[in-house]
Coordinates of C-alpha atoms in Angstrom, one line a residue:
M38 CA 87.8 77.3 124.5
K39 CA 90.4 79.6 123.5
H40 CA 89.4 82.5 121.1
R41 CA 90.8 81.7 117.7
I42 CA 92.6 84.8 115.9
V43 CA 93.6 84.0 112.3
V44 CA 95.7 86.5 110.4
L45 CA 96.0 85.9 106.6
G46 CA 99.3 87.3 105.3
A47 CA 102.5 88.0 107.1
G48 CA 103.6 91.1 105.2
Y49 CA 104.3 94.5 106.8
A50 CA 100.8 94.9 108.1
G51 CA 100.1 91.0 109.1
A52 CA 103.3 90.3 110.9
Y53 CA 103.0 93.6 112.8
V54 CA 99.4 92.9 114.0
A55 CA 100.2 89.2 114.9
G56 CA 103.2 90.0 116.8
N57 CA 101.5 92.7 118.8
L58 CA 98.5 90.6 119.5
A59 CA 100.5 87.9 120.9
R60 CA 102.1 90.1 123.3
R61 CA 99.0 92.0 124.3
L62 CA 96.5 89.0 124.6
S63 CA 96.8 86.4 127.2
P64 CA 97.7 82.9 125.8
A65 CA 95.2 81.5 128.3
D66 CA 92.3 83.0 126.2
T67 CA 93.6 83.3 122.6
E68 CA 95.1 81.2 120.0
I69 CA 96.8 83.0 117.1
T70 CA 97.7 81.4 113.7
V71 CA 99.4 83.2 110.9
V72 CA 98.8 81.9 107.4
N73 CA 101.6 82.8 104.8
A74 CA 102.4 81.3 101.6
E75 CA 106.2 81.9 101.9
P76 CA 108.4 80.9 104.8
D77 CA 110.3 84.1 104.9
F78 CA 109.3 87.8 105.3
V79 CA 109.6 89.6 102.1
Q80 CA 110.8 93.3 102.1
R81 CA 108.4 94.1 99.3
L82 CA 109.9 97.9 99.4
R83 CA 113.0 96.6 98.2
M84 CA 112.3 93.9 95.6
H85 CA 113.4 96.4 93.0
Q86 CA 117.0 96.1 94.5
F87 CA 116.9 92.5 94.6
A88 CA 115.9 92.3 91.1
A89 CA 118.8 94.7 90.3
G90 CA 121.4 92.1 92.0
Q91 CA 121.8 93.5 95.4
E92 CA 121.3 91.2 98.5
V93 CA 118.2 92.0 100.4
E94 CA 117.6 90.0 103.7
A95 CA 114.5 87.9 104.1
P96 CA 114.2 86.7 107.7
R97 CA 112.6 83.3 108.2
L98 CA 109.0 83.9 109.8
A99 CA 109.7 81.1 112.2
D100 CA 112.5 83.1 113.5
V101 CA 110.4 86.2 113.5
F102 CA 107.7 84.6 115.6
A103 CA 109.8 82.4 117.8
G104 CA 108.6 82.7 121.5
T105 CA 105.6 84.4 120.8
G106 CA 103.2 81.5 120.9
I107 CA 102.2 82.2 117.3
R108 CA 101.4 79.4 115.2
L109 CA 102.7 79.7 111.6
R110 CA 101.0 77.7 109.0
L111 CA 102.8 78.0 105.6
A112 CA 100.0 77.6 103.1
R113 CA 98.1 79.6 100.4
V114 CA 94.7 80.9 101.2
T115 CA 92.2 79.8 98.5
A116 CA 89.0 81.0 100.0
V117 CA 87.4 82.8 102.9
D118 CA 83.8 81.9 104.3
P119 CA 82.7 84.3 106.7
A120 CA 79.3 82.9 107.2
R121 CA 80.9 79.6 108.5
Q122 CA 84.0 81.4 109.8
I123 CA 86.3 79.1 107.8
V124 CA 89.4 79.8 105.9
A125 CA 90.3 77.2 103.1
V126 CA 94.2 76.8 102.6
T127 CA 96.2 74.6 100.4
D128 CA 99.9 73.3 100.7
P129 CA 102.2 70.4 99.4
E130 CA 100.3 68.3 101.9
G131 CA 96.8 69.0 100.3
G132 CA 95.7 71.8 102.6
G133 CA 92.4 71.8 104.5
E134 CA 90.3 74.3 106.6
L135 CA 91.0 76.7 109.8
G136 CA 88.1 78.0 111.8
Y137 CA 88.4 81.4 113.4
D138 CA 86.6 83.5 115.8
T139 CA 88.4 86.8 114.8
L140 CA 89.9 87.3 111.2
L141 CA 92.6 89.7 110.2
Y142 CA 92.7 89.7 106.2
A143 CA 96.3 91.2 105.0
L144 CA 96.8 89.2 101.9
G145 CA 98.0 92.4 100.2
S146 CA 98.3 93.0 96.6
H147 CA 100.0 91.8 93.3
T148 CA 100.8 93.5 89.9
A149 CA 97.7 94.6 87.9
D150 CA 98.0 93.2 84.2
H151 CA 95.2 95.6 83.0
G152 CA 94.2 92.7 80.5
A153 CA 97.4 93.4 78.3
P154 CA 98.3 90.3 76.0
G155 CA 101.7 88.7 76.5
L156 CA 102.3 89.8 80.0
A157 CA 102.1 85.9 81.3
E158 CA 104.6 84.9 78.8
H159 CA 106.9 87.5 78.4
A160 CA 106.9 90.0 81.2
F161 CA 108.6 90.2 84.6
D162 CA 107.5 92.0 87.8
V163 CA 109.0 92.7 91.2
A164 CA 105.7 92.2 93.3
G165 CA 107.3 89.5 95.3
R166 CA 110.6 87.8 96.0
P167 CA 110.0 84.8 93.5
S168 CA 108.9 87.0 90.6
A169 CA 111.9 89.5 91.5
L170 CA 114.3 86.5 91.5
R171 CA 113.0 85.5 88.3
L172 CA 113.9 89.1 86.8
R173 CA 117.1 89.0 88.5
E174 CA 118.2 85.7 86.7
R175 CA 117.2 87.4 83.3
L176 CA 119.3 90.2 84.1
D177 CA 122.3 88.3 84.9
H178 CA 121.9 86.4 81.7
L179 CA 121.8 89.6 79.6
D180 CA 124.9 90.9 81.8
R181 CA 126.9 87.8 80.8
S182 CA 126.0 87.8 77.1
D183 CA 128.6 88.7 74.4
T184 CA 126.5 91.5 73.3
A185 CA 125.5 93.1 76.7
A186 CA 125.8 96.4 75.4
G187 CA 123.1 96.2 73.0
R188 CA 120.6 94.5 75.3
S189 CA 117.6 96.5 76.4
V190 CA 115.3 96.6 79.5
V191 CA 111.9 98.3 79.3
V192 CA 110.0 99.2 82.4
V193 CA 106.4 99.7 81.9
G194 CA 104.9 102.1 84.3
D195 CA 106.1 105.6 85.8
G196 CA 104.6 105.2 89.1
L197 CA 107.0 104.8 92.1
T198 CA 107.7 101.2 91.5
G199 CA 108.6 102.0 88.0
I200 CA 110.7 104.7 88.8
E201 CA 112.5 103.0 91.4
T202 CA 113.0 99.8 89.3
A203 CA 114.2 101.6 86.4
T204 CA 116.7 103.8 88.1
E205 CA 118.0 100.7 90.4
I206 CA 118.6 98.6 87.1
A207 CA 120.3 101.4 85.1
E208 CA 122.6 102.0 88.2
S209 CA 123.4 98.5 89.3
R210 CA 124.0 97.1 85.6
P211 CA 125.3 100.1 83.5
G212 CA 125.8 97.8 80.7
L213 CA 122.2 97.5 79.8
S214 CA 120.1 100.0 78.1
V215 CA 117.1 100.9 80.1
T216 CA 114.0 102.6 78.9
L217 CA 111.1 103.9 81.3
I218 CA 107.7 104.2 79.4
A219 CA 105.4 106.6 81.2
R220 CA 101.7 106.8 80.4
G221 CA 101.5 110.4 81.1
E222 CA 104.2 113.0 82.0
L223 CA 107.0 111.5 84.0
G224 CA 106.7 112.6 87.7
A225 CA 103.4 114.3 86.9
A226 CA 102.4 113.9 90.8
L227 CA 105.5 115.7 92.0
S228 CA 106.1 119.3 92.5
D229 CA 108.2 121.1 89.8
G230 CA 111.6 121.2 91.5
A231 CA 111.0 117.2 92.5
R232 CA 110.0 116.5 88.9
D233 CA 113.0 118.4 87.4
H234 CA 115.2 116.4 89.7
L235 CA 113.7 113.1 88.5
R236 CA 114.4 113.9 85.1
R237 CA 118.2 114.9 85.7
A238 CA 118.4 111.6 87.6
C239 CA 117.2 109.5 84.5
D240 CA 119.6 111.8 82.2
R241 CA 122.6 110.9 84.6
L242 CA 121.7 107.2 84.6
G243 CA 121.3 106.9 80.8
I244 CA 117.4 106.1 80.9
T245 CA 115.6 106.7 77.9
V246 CA 112.1 108.1 78.8
R247 CA 109.0 107.7 76.6
E248 CA 106.2 109.7 77.8
H249 CA 102.5 109.8 76.8
T250 CA 102.7 106.2 75.7
T251 CA 100.4 103.1 76.4
V252 CA 101.8 99.7 76.1
E253 CA 98.9 97.5 74.4
A254 CA 100.9 93.9 74.5
V255 CA 104.1 92.4 75.4
E256 CA 106.0 90.2 73.1
A257 CA 109.2 88.1 73.3
T258 CA 111.6 90.7 71.9
H259 CA 109.6 94.0 72.1
V260 CA 106.5 95.8 73.6
R261 CA 103.7 97.0 71.3
C262 CA 102.5 100.5 72.0
A263 CA 99.0 101.9 71.2
D264 CA 100.3 104.4 68.4
G265 CA 101.6 101.5 66.5
A266 CA 105.2 101.9 67.6
T267 CA 107.4 99.0 69.0
V268 CA 110.0 99.3 71.6
A269 CA 112.9 96.6 71.4
S270 CA 113.2 94.7 74.7
D271 CA 115.1 91.7 76.0
A272 CA 113.6 92.0 79.5
T273 CA 110.1 93.9 80.1
V274 CA 109.3 94.7 83.7
W275 CA 105.7 95.5 84.2
T276 CA 104.8 97.9 87.0
A277 CA 101.7 99.7 85.7
G278 CA 99.8 99.4 89.1
F279 CA 98.6 97.0 91.6
A280 CA 95.5 94.9 92.2
V281 CA 94.3 92.9 95.3
H282 CA 93.6 89.2 95.4
P283 CA 89.9 88.2 94.2
I284 CA 89.4 86.2 97.4
A285 CA 87.6 88.9 99.4
A286 CA 85.1 89.7 96.7
A287 CA 84.5 86.0 96.2
S288 CA 83.6 85.5 99.9
G289 CA 80.8 87.8 100.3
L290 CA 82.5 90.5 102.3
Q291 CA 81.8 94.0 101.2
V292 CA 84.3 95.1 98.9
T293 CA 84.8 98.3 96.4
E294 CA 84.7 97.8 92.7
S295 CA 88.4 97.0 93.0
G296 CA 88.0 94.2 95.4
R297 CA 89.3 96.0 98.5
I298 CA 87.6 95.3 101.9
V299 CA 85.1 98.0 103.0
V300 CA 86.0 98.8 106.6
D301 CA 84.9 101.3 109.6
R302 CA 87.3 103.6 111.2
T303 CA 88.5 100.6 113.4
M304 CA 89.5 98.4 110.2
R305 CA 86.4 96.4 110.9
S306 CA 84.6 94.8 107.8
V307 CA 81.1 96.8 107.4
S308 CA 79.5 93.7 106.4
H309 CA 81.0 91.1 108.9
P310 CA 81.9 92.4 112.4
N311 CA 84.4 89.6 113.3
V312 CA 86.6 90.2 110.1
Y313 CA 89.2 93.1 110.0
A314 CA 91.4 94.2 107.2
A315 CA 95.0 96.1 107.1
G316 CA 97.4 96.9 104.4
D317 CA 96.6 97.0 100.7
S318 CA 93.8 94.6 101.0
V319 CA 91.7 97.5 103.0
H320 CA 89.5 100.5 101.8
V321 CA 89.3 103.1 104.4
I322 CA 88.8 106.6 104.5
G323 CA 91.9 108.8 105.8
D324 CA 91.8 111.8 108.2
N325 CA 91.8 113.9 104.9
G326 CA 88.8 112.4 103.6
R327 CA 90.3 110.4 101.0
P328 CA 90.8 106.6 100.8
L329 CA 94.4 105.8 101.9
P330 CA 96.6 104.7 99.2
M331 CA 98.4 101.2 99.0
S332 CA 101.6 101.8 100.7
C333 CA 104.0 100.7 103.6
A334 CA 102.9 103.8 105.8
S335 CA 99.1 103.0 105.1
A336 CA 99.9 99.2 106.1
G337 CA 101.5 100.7 109.3
Y338 CA 98.5 103.0 110.2
T339 CA 95.8 100.4 109.4
G340 CA 97.5 97.4 110.9
R341 CA 98.0 99.4 114.3
Q342 CA 94.5 100.5 114.1
A343 CA 93.2 97.0 113.5
M344 CA 95.4 95.7 116.3
L345 CA 94.1 98.3 118.9
A346 CA 90.4 97.5 117.9
I347 CA 90.8 93.8 118.2
V348 CA 92.5 94.2 121.6
G349 CA 89.7 96.7 122.7
R350 CA 86.6 94.8 121.7
L351 CA 88.0 91.5 123.1
T352 CA 89.2 92.8 126.3
G353 CA 86.1 95.4 127.1
R354 CA 88.7 98.3 126.7
E355 CA 88.3 101.5 124.8
I356 CA 89.7 101.5 121.2
P357 CA 91.9 104.8 120.5
N358 CA 92.0 106.1 117.0
V359 CA 95.2 105.9 115.1
K360 CA 96.1 108.8 112.7
L361 CA 95.4 107.8 109.2
E362 CA 97.1 110.2 107.3
Y363 CA 99.5 110.2 104.2
V364 CA 102.3 112.9 104.3
G365 CA 104.3 112.1 101.2
N366 CA 106.3 109.7 98.9
H367 CA 109.9 108.7 99.3
I368 CA 111.4 107.8 96.3
S369 CA 114.6 105.9 95.9
L370 CA 116.8 106.7 92.5
G371 CA 119.4 104.2 92.9
R372 CA 121.6 103.8 96.1
R373 CA 122.9 107.4 96.3
D374 CA 119.9 109.5 95.1
G375 CA 116.3 110.0 96.0
I376 CA 113.2 112.3 96.4
M377 CA 111.1 113.0 99.4
Q378 CA 108.0 114.7 98.0
F379 CA 105.5 116.1 100.7
V380 CA 101.8 116.1 100.0
D381 CA 99.0 118.5 101.3
E382 CA 95.6 117.4 102.7
E383 CA 94.1 116.7 99.2
A384 CA 97.2 114.5 98.5
R385 CA 98.5 117.1 96.0
A386 CA 102.3 117.7 95.8
K387 CA 103.5 120.6 98.2
P388 CA 106.4 122.7 96.8
T389 CA 108.2 121.3 99.9
Y390 CA 110.6 118.4 98.9
F391 CA 114.2 117.3 99.6
S392 CA 116.6 115.1 97.2
G393 CA 119.9 113.6 96.5
R394 CA 122.0 111.6 99.1
K395 CA 119.9 113.1 102.1
A396 CA 116.6 111.6 100.6
A397 CA 118.4 108.3 99.9
R398 CA 119.6 107.8 103.5
F399 CA 116.1 109.1 104.6
K400 CA 114.6 106.1 102.6
A401 CA 117.2 103.6 103.7
A402 CA 116.5 104.7 107.3
I403 CA 112.7 103.9 107.0
L404 CA 113.4 100.5 105.4
A405 CA 115.8 99.5 107.9
M406 CA 113.4 100.6 110.8
S407 CA 110.5 98.8 108.9
L408 CA 112.7 95.5 108.8
W409 CA 113.8 95.7 112.5
T410 CA 110.2 96.3 113.8
T411 CA 109.1 93.3 111.8
E412 CA 111.9 91.3 113.1
H413 CA 111.1 92.2 116.9
P414 CA 107.1 92.2 116.9
T415 CA 107.0 92.4 120.5
F416 CA 109.8 94.6 121.6
G417 CA 108.9 97.6 123.9
L418 CA 105.5 96.2 124.6
P419 CA 104.1 95.7 128.0
T420 CA 104.9 92.1 129.4
R421 CA 101.4 92.0 131.1
T422 CA 98.9 90.3 128.8
R423 CA 95.4 91.1 129.0
R424 CA 92.6 88.4 129.7
L425 CA 89.6 88.5 127.6
T426 CA 86.0 89.4 128.8
A427 CA 83.6 86.5 129.2
A428 CA 81.7 87.5 126.2
P429 CA 83.3 90.3 124.0
T430 CA 80.9 92.9 123.1
E431 CA 79.9 93.4 119.5
A432 CA 79.2 97.0 118.8
P433 CA 76.4 98.0 116.4
M434 CA 77.7 97.9 112.6
P435 CA 78.5 101.5 111.4
T436 CA 77.3 103.0 108.1
P437 CA 79.7 101.7 105.2
T438 CA 82.2 104.3 104.1
G439 CA 82.4 103.1 100.4
A440 CA 81.5 101.4 97.2
S441 CA 84.0 82.0 104.0
A442 CA 89.2 73.6 112.2
E443 CA 92.9 74.2 112.0
V444 CA 94.8 71.2 110.6
S445 CA 98.5 70.6 110.9
A446 CA 99.7 74.1 112.3
R447 CA 103.2 74.6 112.8
T448 CA 104.2 76.2 116.0
A449 CA 107.2 78.6 116.0
A450 CA 108.9 78.2 119.2
A451 CA 112.0 79.5 120.6

């Protein structure tokens, strides 16, 4: 019987791991299934561009995995039962269950609402393609209205996503008034020089910045702040942080208070040895002694480490350690401007940064490379696959590092 590997999620981490496993492990011994709710690969790092009105490529996963032997199951994961080694899914046909021998959990994250009233009814987000499309359609409507010059967009949240969303909308749709609401000081995590550059960019794009402001509720025509003030808004974009799906916590896997799966240095669950995690879903301590943040870079590091660990344990080979580091933040400020801020080992901003068109081109190159790598998951890998050992050795479970039969699978063939 073949060893069943199930990958949950086909974002940056999941798609990379699945493609690499397909090339490295012999199809005579393994069967790889990827479960994803959407048929396309979503360039999540560019959803603010898509919402602003730009075209953003969304390759079909069937094409991405064509010729790899990977089975693509278009369904939404509803539960994981690690005791029975089963994943429950739902789709238009009703769904079912998939059994696994090795599971990679890479379901990513979604926008955190922090319990603010009115979000579901009145707010937009850029966490996924459907939600970004909904915002795009709203902005199109505002742009086409006779009173477009008086229409306002409010972006709540001054993290990287909020900054990129506000600047992208302001540049792409100059007829709309854009306000960015920051809980603290705008760009507080940046160096002095980078912070000054960010402020100049907001001024250049005509963005109104409201600092030290907390939004308590979102209503149809405005947002209500903790100090009693209201800010008019024809489209409110909520970017105040991200949260992981509650599926892992409900499954019995050991997770942190925020619901991220606690793993060892090889991305293996500290509570269930045949479950691995990568991307935003994982809580792992980086080489600097701090948890890796949710980011595309972290997805790359954790995905590669999980893939090497799965291959190593199943084939009886040594498992190398991938660097788990975080060197900085690259922030786009529209299409012609940006900031690359480097950080030290304590994740604090260094004085070193670069900005302007050079930073914008650097960010664009990273995004293009990430997309190309996803579209060519087996490029450059050895053509010789590895056979599994008769009985993969299970190493003893490490000390924790911090706080549940497949049906109708669809094969992506060449």
